[in-house]
Coordinates of C-alpha atoms in Angstrom, one line a residue:
M1 CA 138.1 -120.8 4.0
V2 CA 138.7 -119.9 0.4
R3 CA 141.5 -121.4 -1.7
Q4 CA 142.8 -121.1 -5.2
V5 CA 143.0 -124.3 -7.2
K6 CA 143.9 -125.2 -10.8
R7 CA 140.7 -126.5 -12.4
A8 CA 140.1 -127.9 -15.9
F9 CA 136.8 -127.0 -17.7
R10 CA 136.0 -129.4 -20.5
Y11 CA 133.8 -128.4 -23.4
R12 CA 132.8 -130.0 -26.7
F13 CA 133.5 -128.0 -29.9
Y14 CA 132.8 -128.4 -33.6
P15 CA 135.8 -127.6 -35.8
T16 CA 135.6 -126.5 -39.4
D17 CA 137.1 -128.8 -42.1
E18 CA 140.2 -126.6 -42.1
Q19 CA 140.5 -126.7 -38.3
A20 CA 139.9 -130.4 -38.2
A21 CA 142.7 -131.0 -40.8
E22 CA 145.1 -128.8 -38.9
L23 CA 144.4 -130.5 -35.6
S24 CA 144.7 -134.0 -37.1
R25 CA 148.1 -133.1 -38.5
T26 CA 149.1 -131.7 -35.1
F27 CA 148.0 -134.9 -33.3
G28 CA 150.0 -137.0 -35.7
C29 CA 153.1 -134.9 -35.3
V30 CA 152.8 -134.9 -31.5
R31 CA 152.6 -138.7 -31.5
L32 CA 155.6 -138.9 -33.9
V33 CA 157.8 -136.6 -31.8
Y34 CA 156.9 -138.5 -28.6
N35 CA 157.7 -141.9 -30.1
K36 CA 160.9 -140.8 -31.8
A37 CA 162.2 -139.1 -28.6
L38 CA 161.3 -142.2 -26.6
E39 CA 163.2 -144.3 -29.1
E40 CA 166.3 -142.2 -28.8
R41 CA 166.1 -142.2 -25.0
T42 CA 165.6 -146.0 -25.0
R43 CA 168.6 -146.5 -27.2
A44 CA 170.8 -144.3 -25.0
W45 CA 169.6 -145.9 -21.8
Y46 CA 169.9 -149.6 -22.8
G47 CA 172.9 -149.1 -25.1
E48 CA 175.0 -146.6 -23.3
Q49 CA 173.4 -146.4 -19.8
R50 CA 173.0 -142.7 -20.5
R51 CA 170.1 -140.5 -19.7
I52 CA 168.9 -137.9 -22.2
S53 CA 167.5 -134.6 -20.8
Y54 CA 164.6 -132.5 -22.0
M55 CA 167.0 -129.9 -23.4
E56 CA 168.8 -132.6 -25.5
S57 CA 165.5 -133.9 -26.8
S58 CA 164.4 -130.3 -27.7
A59 CA 167.6 -129.7 -29.6
A60 CA 167.1 -133.0 -31.4
L61 CA 163.6 -131.8 -32.4
T62 CA 165.1 -128.7 -34.0
E63 CA 167.5 -130.9 -36.0
W64 CA 164.7 -133.2 -37.1
K65 CA 162.8 -130.3 -38.6
K66 CA 165.8 -129.6 -40.8
T67 CA 165.8 -133.0 -42.4
G68 CA 163.9 -133.7 -45.6
E69 CA 161.8 -136.6 -44.3
L70 CA 160.7 -134.7 -41.1
A71 CA 160.4 -131.2 -42.5
F72 CA 156.6 -131.4 -42.2
L73 CA 157.0 -131.0 -38.4
G74 CA 157.6 -127.3 -39.0
E75 CA 154.2 -126.9 -40.6
V76 CA 152.3 -127.3 -37.2
S77 CA 152.7 -125.2 -34.0
S78 CA 155.9 -126.0 -32.2
V79 CA 154.3 -125.7 -28.7
P80 CA 152.4 -129.0 -28.7
L81 CA 155.6 -130.7 -29.9
Q82 CA 157.6 -129.2 -27.1
Q83 CA 154.8 -130.2 -24.6
A84 CA 155.0 -133.8 -25.8
L85 CA 158.7 -133.8 -24.9
R86 CA 157.9 -132.3 -21.5
H87 CA 155.3 -135.1 -20.9
L88 CA 157.9 -137.7 -21.9
Q89 CA 160.4 -136.1 -19.4
T90 CA 157.8 -136.3 -16.7
A91 CA 157.1 -140.0 -17.6
F92 CA 160.9 -140.8 -17.3
T93 CA 161.2 -138.9 -14.0
S94 CA 158.4 -141.0 -12.6
F95 CA 160.0 -144.2 -13.9
F96 CA 163.4 -143.5 -12.4
A97 CA 161.7 -142.6 -9.1
K98 CA 160.0 -146.0 -9.3
R99 CA 156.5 -144.4 -9.3
A100 CA 155.6 -145.7 -12.7
Q101 CA 156.5 -148.3 -15.3
Y102 CA 158.7 -147.6 -18.3
P103 CA 157.1 -145.2 -20.8
R104 CA 155.3 -146.8 -23.7
Y105 CA 155.0 -145.8 -27.3
K106 CA 151.8 -144.0 -28.4
S107 CA 149.6 -146.0 -30.8
R108 CA 147.8 -144.4 -33.6
K109 CA 144.7 -146.6 -33.0
R110 CA 144.7 -147.0 -29.2
S111 CA 146.3 -143.8 -27.8
R112 CA 144.2 -140.7 -27.1
A113 CA 144.6 -138.1 -29.8
S114 CA 145.5 -134.8 -28.1
A115 CA 147.6 -131.7 -28.2
E116 CA 148.5 -129.3 -25.5
Y117 CA 148.9 -125.6 -26.1
T118 CA 150.4 -123.2 -23.6
R119 CA 149.7 -119.4 -23.3
S120 CA 152.0 -118.5 -26.2
A121 CA 150.2 -120.8 -28.7
F122 CA 146.6 -119.5 -28.4
T123 CA 144.6 -116.3 -28.1
W124 CA 141.9 -115.8 -25.6
R125 CA 139.8 -112.7 -26.4
E126 CA 136.3 -111.8 -25.3
G127 CA 135.4 -115.4 -24.6
E128 CA 136.7 -116.8 -27.9
L129 CA 139.6 -119.2 -28.3
T130 CA 141.9 -119.2 -31.3
L131 CA 144.7 -121.7 -31.6
A132 CA 148.0 -121.2 -33.3
K133 CA 148.0 -121.8 -37.1
M134 CA 144.3 -121.1 -37.2
S135 CA 142.5 -118.1 -38.7
G136 CA 139.3 -118.2 -36.7
P137 CA 138.1 -119.2 -33.2
L138 CA 136.8 -122.6 -32.2
D139 CA 133.1 -123.2 -32.2
I140 CA 132.8 -124.2 -28.5
R141 CA 129.6 -125.2 -26.8
W142 CA 129.7 -123.4 -23.5
S143 CA 127.8 -125.9 -21.3
R144 CA 128.9 -124.0 -18.2
P145 CA 130.6 -120.6 -17.6
L146 CA 134.2 -120.2 -16.7
P147 CA 135.0 -118.6 -13.4
Q148 CA 134.5 -114.8 -13.3
G149 CA 137.5 -113.1 -14.9
A150 CA 139.4 -116.4 -15.4
E151 CA 141.8 -116.8 -18.4
P152 CA 143.1 -120.3 -19.4
S153 CA 146.8 -120.9 -18.8
T154 CA 146.8 -124.2 -20.8
V155 CA 144.5 -125.5 -23.5
T156 CA 144.3 -129.2 -24.4
V157 CA 142.4 -130.3 -27.5
S158 CA 141.5 -133.9 -28.0
R159 CA 139.4 -136.2 -30.1
D160 CA 137.9 -139.4 -28.8
A161 CA 137.4 -142.7 -30.6
A162 CA 133.8 -141.7 -31.4
G163 CA 135.0 -138.7 -33.4
R164 CA 133.9 -136.1 -30.8
W165 CA 136.1 -133.0 -30.3
F166 CA 136.8 -131.6 -26.8
V167 CA 138.8 -128.7 -25.5
S168 CA 139.9 -128.5 -21.9
L169 CA 140.8 -125.1 -20.4
L170 CA 143.0 -125.0 -17.3
C171 CA 142.1 -122.0 -15.1
E172 CA 142.6 -120.6 -11.6
D173 CA 139.4 -121.1 -9.7
T174 CA 138.2 -120.1 -6.2
V175 CA 136.9 -123.0 -4.1
T176 CA 135.1 -122.3 -0.8
E177 CA 135.2 -125.0 1.9
A178 CA 131.9 -126.7 2.6
P179 CA 130.4 -126.0 6.0
A180 CA 131.9 -128.1 8.7
T181 CA 129.9 -131.2 9.9
G182 CA 130.6 -133.8 12.5
A183 CA 129.5 -136.7 10.4
A184 CA 131.8 -139.4 9.3
V185 CA 131.2 -142.3 6.9
G186 CA 132.9 -145.6 6.1
I187 CA 132.6 -147.0 2.6
D188 CA 132.8 -150.6 1.6
A189 CA 132.9 -150.9 -2.2
G190 CA 131.5 -153.8 -4.1
I191 CA 129.8 -155.0 -7.3
T192 CA 126.3 -156.0 -6.3
S193 CA 126.1 -152.8 -4.3
L194 CA 128.5 -150.2 -5.7
V195 CA 129.1 -148.9 -2.2
T196 CA 127.7 -149.8 1.2
L197 CA 127.8 -147.0 3.8
S198 CA 128.4 -147.4 7.6
T199 CA 125.0 -145.8 8.1
G200 CA 123.5 -149.0 6.6
E201 CA 122.6 -147.5 3.3
K202 CA 123.4 -149.5 0.2
I203 CA 123.8 -147.8 -3.2
A204 CA 123.0 -150.1 -6.0
N205 CA 125.5 -150.6 -8.9
P206 CA 123.9 -149.0 -12.0
R207 CA 125.9 -151.5 -14.2
H208 CA 126.1 -149.1 -17.1
E209 CA 128.0 -151.5 -19.3
R210 CA 125.6 -154.4 -18.7
R211 CA 122.6 -152.1 -19.6
D212 CA 124.1 -151.4 -23.0
R213 CA 125.7 -154.8 -23.5
A214 CA 123.2 -156.0 -26.1
R215 CA 123.6 -152.8 -28.1
L216 CA 127.4 -153.1 -27.9
A217 CA 127.4 -156.7 -29.0
R218 CA 125.2 -155.9 -32.0
A219 CA 127.5 -153.1 -33.1
Q220 CA 130.6 -155.2 -32.6
R221 CA 129.1 -158.0 -34.8
Q222 CA 128.4 -155.5 -37.5
L223 CA 132.0 -154.3 -37.3
S224 CA 133.4 -157.8 -37.6
R225 CA 131.6 -158.3 -40.9
K226 CA 133.1 -155.2 -42.6
A227 CA 136.1 -155.4 -44.8
K228 CA 139.3 -154.0 -43.3
G229 CA 140.2 -150.6 -44.6
S230 CA 136.8 -149.9 -46.1
A231 CA 134.7 -146.8 -45.4
N232 CA 131.9 -149.0 -44.0
R233 CA 134.2 -150.5 -41.5
E234 CA 135.2 -147.0 -40.3
K235 CA 131.5 -146.2 -39.9
A236 CA 130.9 -149.4 -37.9
R237 CA 133.9 -148.6 -35.7
R238 CA 132.6 -145.2 -34.9
K239 CA 129.3 -146.8 -34.0
V240 CA 131.0 -149.1 -31.5
A241 CA 132.9 -146.2 -30.1
R242 CA 129.8 -144.2 -29.6
V243 CA 128.3 -147.0 -27.5
H244 CA 131.4 -147.1 -25.4
A245 CA 131.4 -143.3 -25.0
R246 CA 127.7 -143.3 -23.9
I247 CA 128.6 -145.9 -21.2
A248 CA 131.6 -143.9 -20.0
D249 CA 129.7 -140.6 -19.9
R250 CA 126.8 -142.1 -17.8
R251 CA 129.3 -143.8 -15.5
R252 CA 131.2 -140.6 -14.9
D253 CA 128.1 -138.6 -14.3
F254 CA 126.8 -141.1 -11.7
L255 CA 130.2 -141.2 -9.9
H256 CA 130.3 -137.4 -9.8
K257 CA 126.9 -137.1 -8.2
L258 CA 127.7 -139.9 -5.7
T259 CA 131.1 -138.5 -4.6
T260 CA 129.8 -134.9 -4.4
R261 CA 127.0 -136.1 -2.1
L262 CA 129.4 -138.1 0.2
V263 CA 131.8 -135.2 0.5
R264 CA 129.1 -132.6 1.2
E265 CA 127.4 -134.7 3.9
N266 CA 130.5 -135.9 5.8
Q267 CA 133.5 -134.3 7.4
T268 CA 135.5 -137.6 7.3
V269 CA 135.3 -140.2 4.6
V270 CA 137.0 -143.6 5.1
I271 CA 137.7 -146.0 2.3
E272 CA 139.8 -149.2 1.7
D273 CA 143.0 -149.2 -0.3
L274 CA 142.1 -151.5 -3.2
A275 CA 144.5 -153.3 -5.5
V276 CA 142.3 -152.8 -8.6
R277 CA 145.1 -153.5 -11.1
N278 CA 145.7 -156.9 -9.5
L279 CA 142.0 -157.7 -9.4
L280 CA 141.7 -156.9 -13.1
K281 CA 144.1 -159.8 -13.9
N282 CA 141.3 -162.2 -13.2
G283 CA 139.4 -162.7 -16.5
R284 CA 136.1 -163.5 -14.8
L285 CA 136.1 -160.4 -12.7
A286 CA 137.7 -157.8 -15.0
R287 CA 134.5 -156.8 -16.8
A288 CA 132.5 -156.3 -13.7
I289 CA 135.4 -154.4 -11.9
S290 CA 135.9 -152.1 -14.8
D291 CA 132.2 -151.3 -15.0
A292 CA 132.3 -150.5 -11.2
S293 CA 135.2 -148.1 -11.8
W294 CA 136.5 -148.1 -8.2
T295 CA 139.7 -146.2 -9.2
E296 CA 137.7 -143.3 -10.6
L297 CA 135.5 -143.3 -7.5
R298 CA 138.6 -142.9 -5.2
F299 CA 140.2 -140.3 -7.5
M300 CA 137.1 -138.1 -7.3
L301 CA 136.9 -138.5 -3.5
E302 CA 140.5 -137.5 -3.2
Y303 CA 140.4 -134.2 -5.0
K304 CA 136.9 -133.2 -3.8
C305 CA 137.9 -133.8 -0.2
A306 CA 141.0 -131.7 -0.7
W307 CA 139.0 -128.9 -2.4
Y308 CA 136.2 -128.7 0.2
G309 CA 138.2 -129.2 3.4
R310 CA 137.2 -132.8 4.1
E311 CA 139.4 -135.6 5.4
L312 CA 139.9 -138.7 3.4
V313 CA 141.3 -141.7 5.3
V314 CA 142.5 -144.8 3.4
I315 CA 143.0 -148.0 5.4
D316 CA 145.0 -151.0 4.6
R317 CA 143.6 -153.3 2.0
W318 CA 144.3 -156.4 4.2
F319 CA 142.2 -155.1 7.1
P320 CA 139.7 -158.0 7.8
S321 CA 136.6 -155.7 7.7
S322 CA 134.2 -158.4 6.6
K323 CA 135.3 -161.0 9.1
L324 CA 135.7 -158.7 12.1
C325 CA 132.8 -158.5 14.5
G326 CA 131.9 -154.9 15.2
A327 CA 130.5 -155.7 18.6
C328 CA 133.2 -157.8 20.3
G329 CA 136.2 -157.6 18.0
T330 CA 136.4 -161.3 17.2
V331 CA 137.8 -162.2 13.8
A332 CA 136.0 -165.1 12.2
A333 CA 138.3 -167.9 11.1
R334 CA 136.4 -168.4 7.9
M335 CA 133.8 -166.5 6.0
P336 CA 132.4 -168.3 2.9
L337 CA 131.5 -166.1 0.0
N338 CA 127.8 -167.1 0.0
V339 CA 127.4 -165.9 3.6
R340 CA 125.8 -162.4 3.5
V341 CA 124.4 -162.4 7.0
W342 CA 126.4 -164.1 9.8
T343 CA 126.2 -164.5 13.6
C344 CA 129.2 -164.0 15.8
E345 CA 130.0 -166.1 18.9
C346 CA 128.8 -163.2 21.0
G347 CA 125.4 -163.4 19.5
A348 CA 125.6 -160.3 17.3
V349 CA 124.0 -160.7 13.9
H350 CA 125.7 -158.8 11.1
D351 CA 125.0 -157.9 7.5
R352 CA 128.3 -158.6 5.8
D353 CA 128.6 -155.4 3.8
V354 CA 127.2 -153.1 6.5
N355 CA 129.5 -154.6 9.1
A356 CA 132.4 -154.2 6.8
A357 CA 131.6 -150.5 6.3
R358 CA 131.3 -149.9 10.0
N359 CA 134.6 -151.6 10.7
V360 CA 136.2 -149.5 8.0
L361 CA 134.9 -146.4 9.6
A362 CA 136.1 -147.4 13.1
A363 CA 139.6 -148.2 11.7
G364 CA 139.7 -145.0 9.8
L365 CA 138.7 -142.8 12.8
A366 CA 141.4 -144.6 14.9
A367 CA 144.0 -143.9 12.2
A368 CA 142.9 -140.3 11.9
A369 CA 143.3 -139.9 15.7
C370 CA 146.8 -141.4 15.6
G371 CA 147.8 -139.4 12.5
D372 CA 148.8 -142.6 10.7
G373 CA 147.4 -145.2 8.4
V374 CA 146.0 -148.5 9.6
R375 CA 148.5 -151.3 9.1
P376 CA 147.2 -154.5 10.8
Q377 CA 149.0 -157.8 10.5
R378 CA 148.6 -159.1 6.9
E379 CA 146.6 -162.2 6.6
S380 CA 148.2 -165.2 4.9
S381 CA 147.2 -165.5 1.2
R382 CA 146.4 -169.1 1.8
T383 CA 144.0 -168.6 4.7
G384 CA 142.3 -165.3 4.0
Q385 CA 141.5 -162.7 1.4
S386 CA 140.5 -159.1 1.5
S387 CA 136.8 -158.4 1.8
M388 CA 136.9 -156.7 -1.7
K389 CA 138.3 -159.8 -3.3
Q390 CA 135.7 -162.0 -1.7
E391 CA 132.9 -159.6 -2.7
T392 CA 133.9 -159.6 -6.3
Q393 CA 134.3 -163.3 -6.5
R394 CA 130.9 -163.8 -4.8
A395 CA 129.2 -161.5 -7.2
T396 CA 130.5 -163.3 -10.3
A397 CA 130.6 -166.9 -8.9
G398 CA 128.5 -169.3 -11.1
T399 CA 128.2 -166.8 -13.9
P400 CA 129.4 -167.5 -17.4
R401 CA 132.5 -165.9 -18.6
P402 CA 131.9 -162.5 -20.3

């Protein structure tokens, strides 16, 4: 089966000094418009219990451009500014629907510098991209070709903390479903082993952040010695950002290869629903959990399964996968964190992680057959924990704080 999907193709590009200055101004204006519109909406909501629509914000933007202090907003393309208002509208829609928290202001230092251009604000001709307010095309490094005959509908330009420039082209792409296979796999995520499969295979955690921790610490020490506001401090900050970018790139590459392999080899993939945000509140675990990047792993599995005709089943996070005997179904009353191999009353000997992955698979297949998620009775927070919480605590127990 062939389906059409919206797919973003991201490339690095090298702007001229003129283009870099224009884009930097656009980034600043986008952030200003977003924050100012958020301020107006907040005042109206908390002061008058009144909601401001996108059309009202757009009309206000027109009035802002007519004032003396904000007249510079008219010097950049209007499309990225309008897109910022649309993004704010989407954020408020999600907030009122209780799908997200209240929108936050964009910080000049911490927020991602980006601008989105729709079809009316760029020219695509013979494989060259020219943005509004620019005289020449962007110098893009085409690391992979676009789909045959595809034209971008939206272009997003961004600059990361390391000073690298990227352009993301949203295009229609044709995706062919992978050949059907009867295989199914259960996945138990962890830190020592990034994932343990129901087949018994354990995939080691590359620990990308730990591998570059000494280099990162050295760069951060050099940054701390530089005077604030100096050119040398900016150079040192870029050096720290490059180390972080290197870690993130390697982690993303590894997760793409892992998830692509899992989706190609299996018709059904079963995972646990992890409360990663709650786990990150533990200071001793946050660094290791962030390095494992379980949320990114699940996100990749979700869209790749949807693209290639696979089934992704997510079971309840409180399912006692580690303490459940896969042979007789007995749930152990207690499972200390240092127990990695345990013997059930029936005599079955289990590897903790492999047993958990097999139990996850069995629960997922049962849920898929019933057409519903697995919702077993939730364990008491005083007597039990999810297998993921136990795994993360075990992996970091006895280690010094990062």
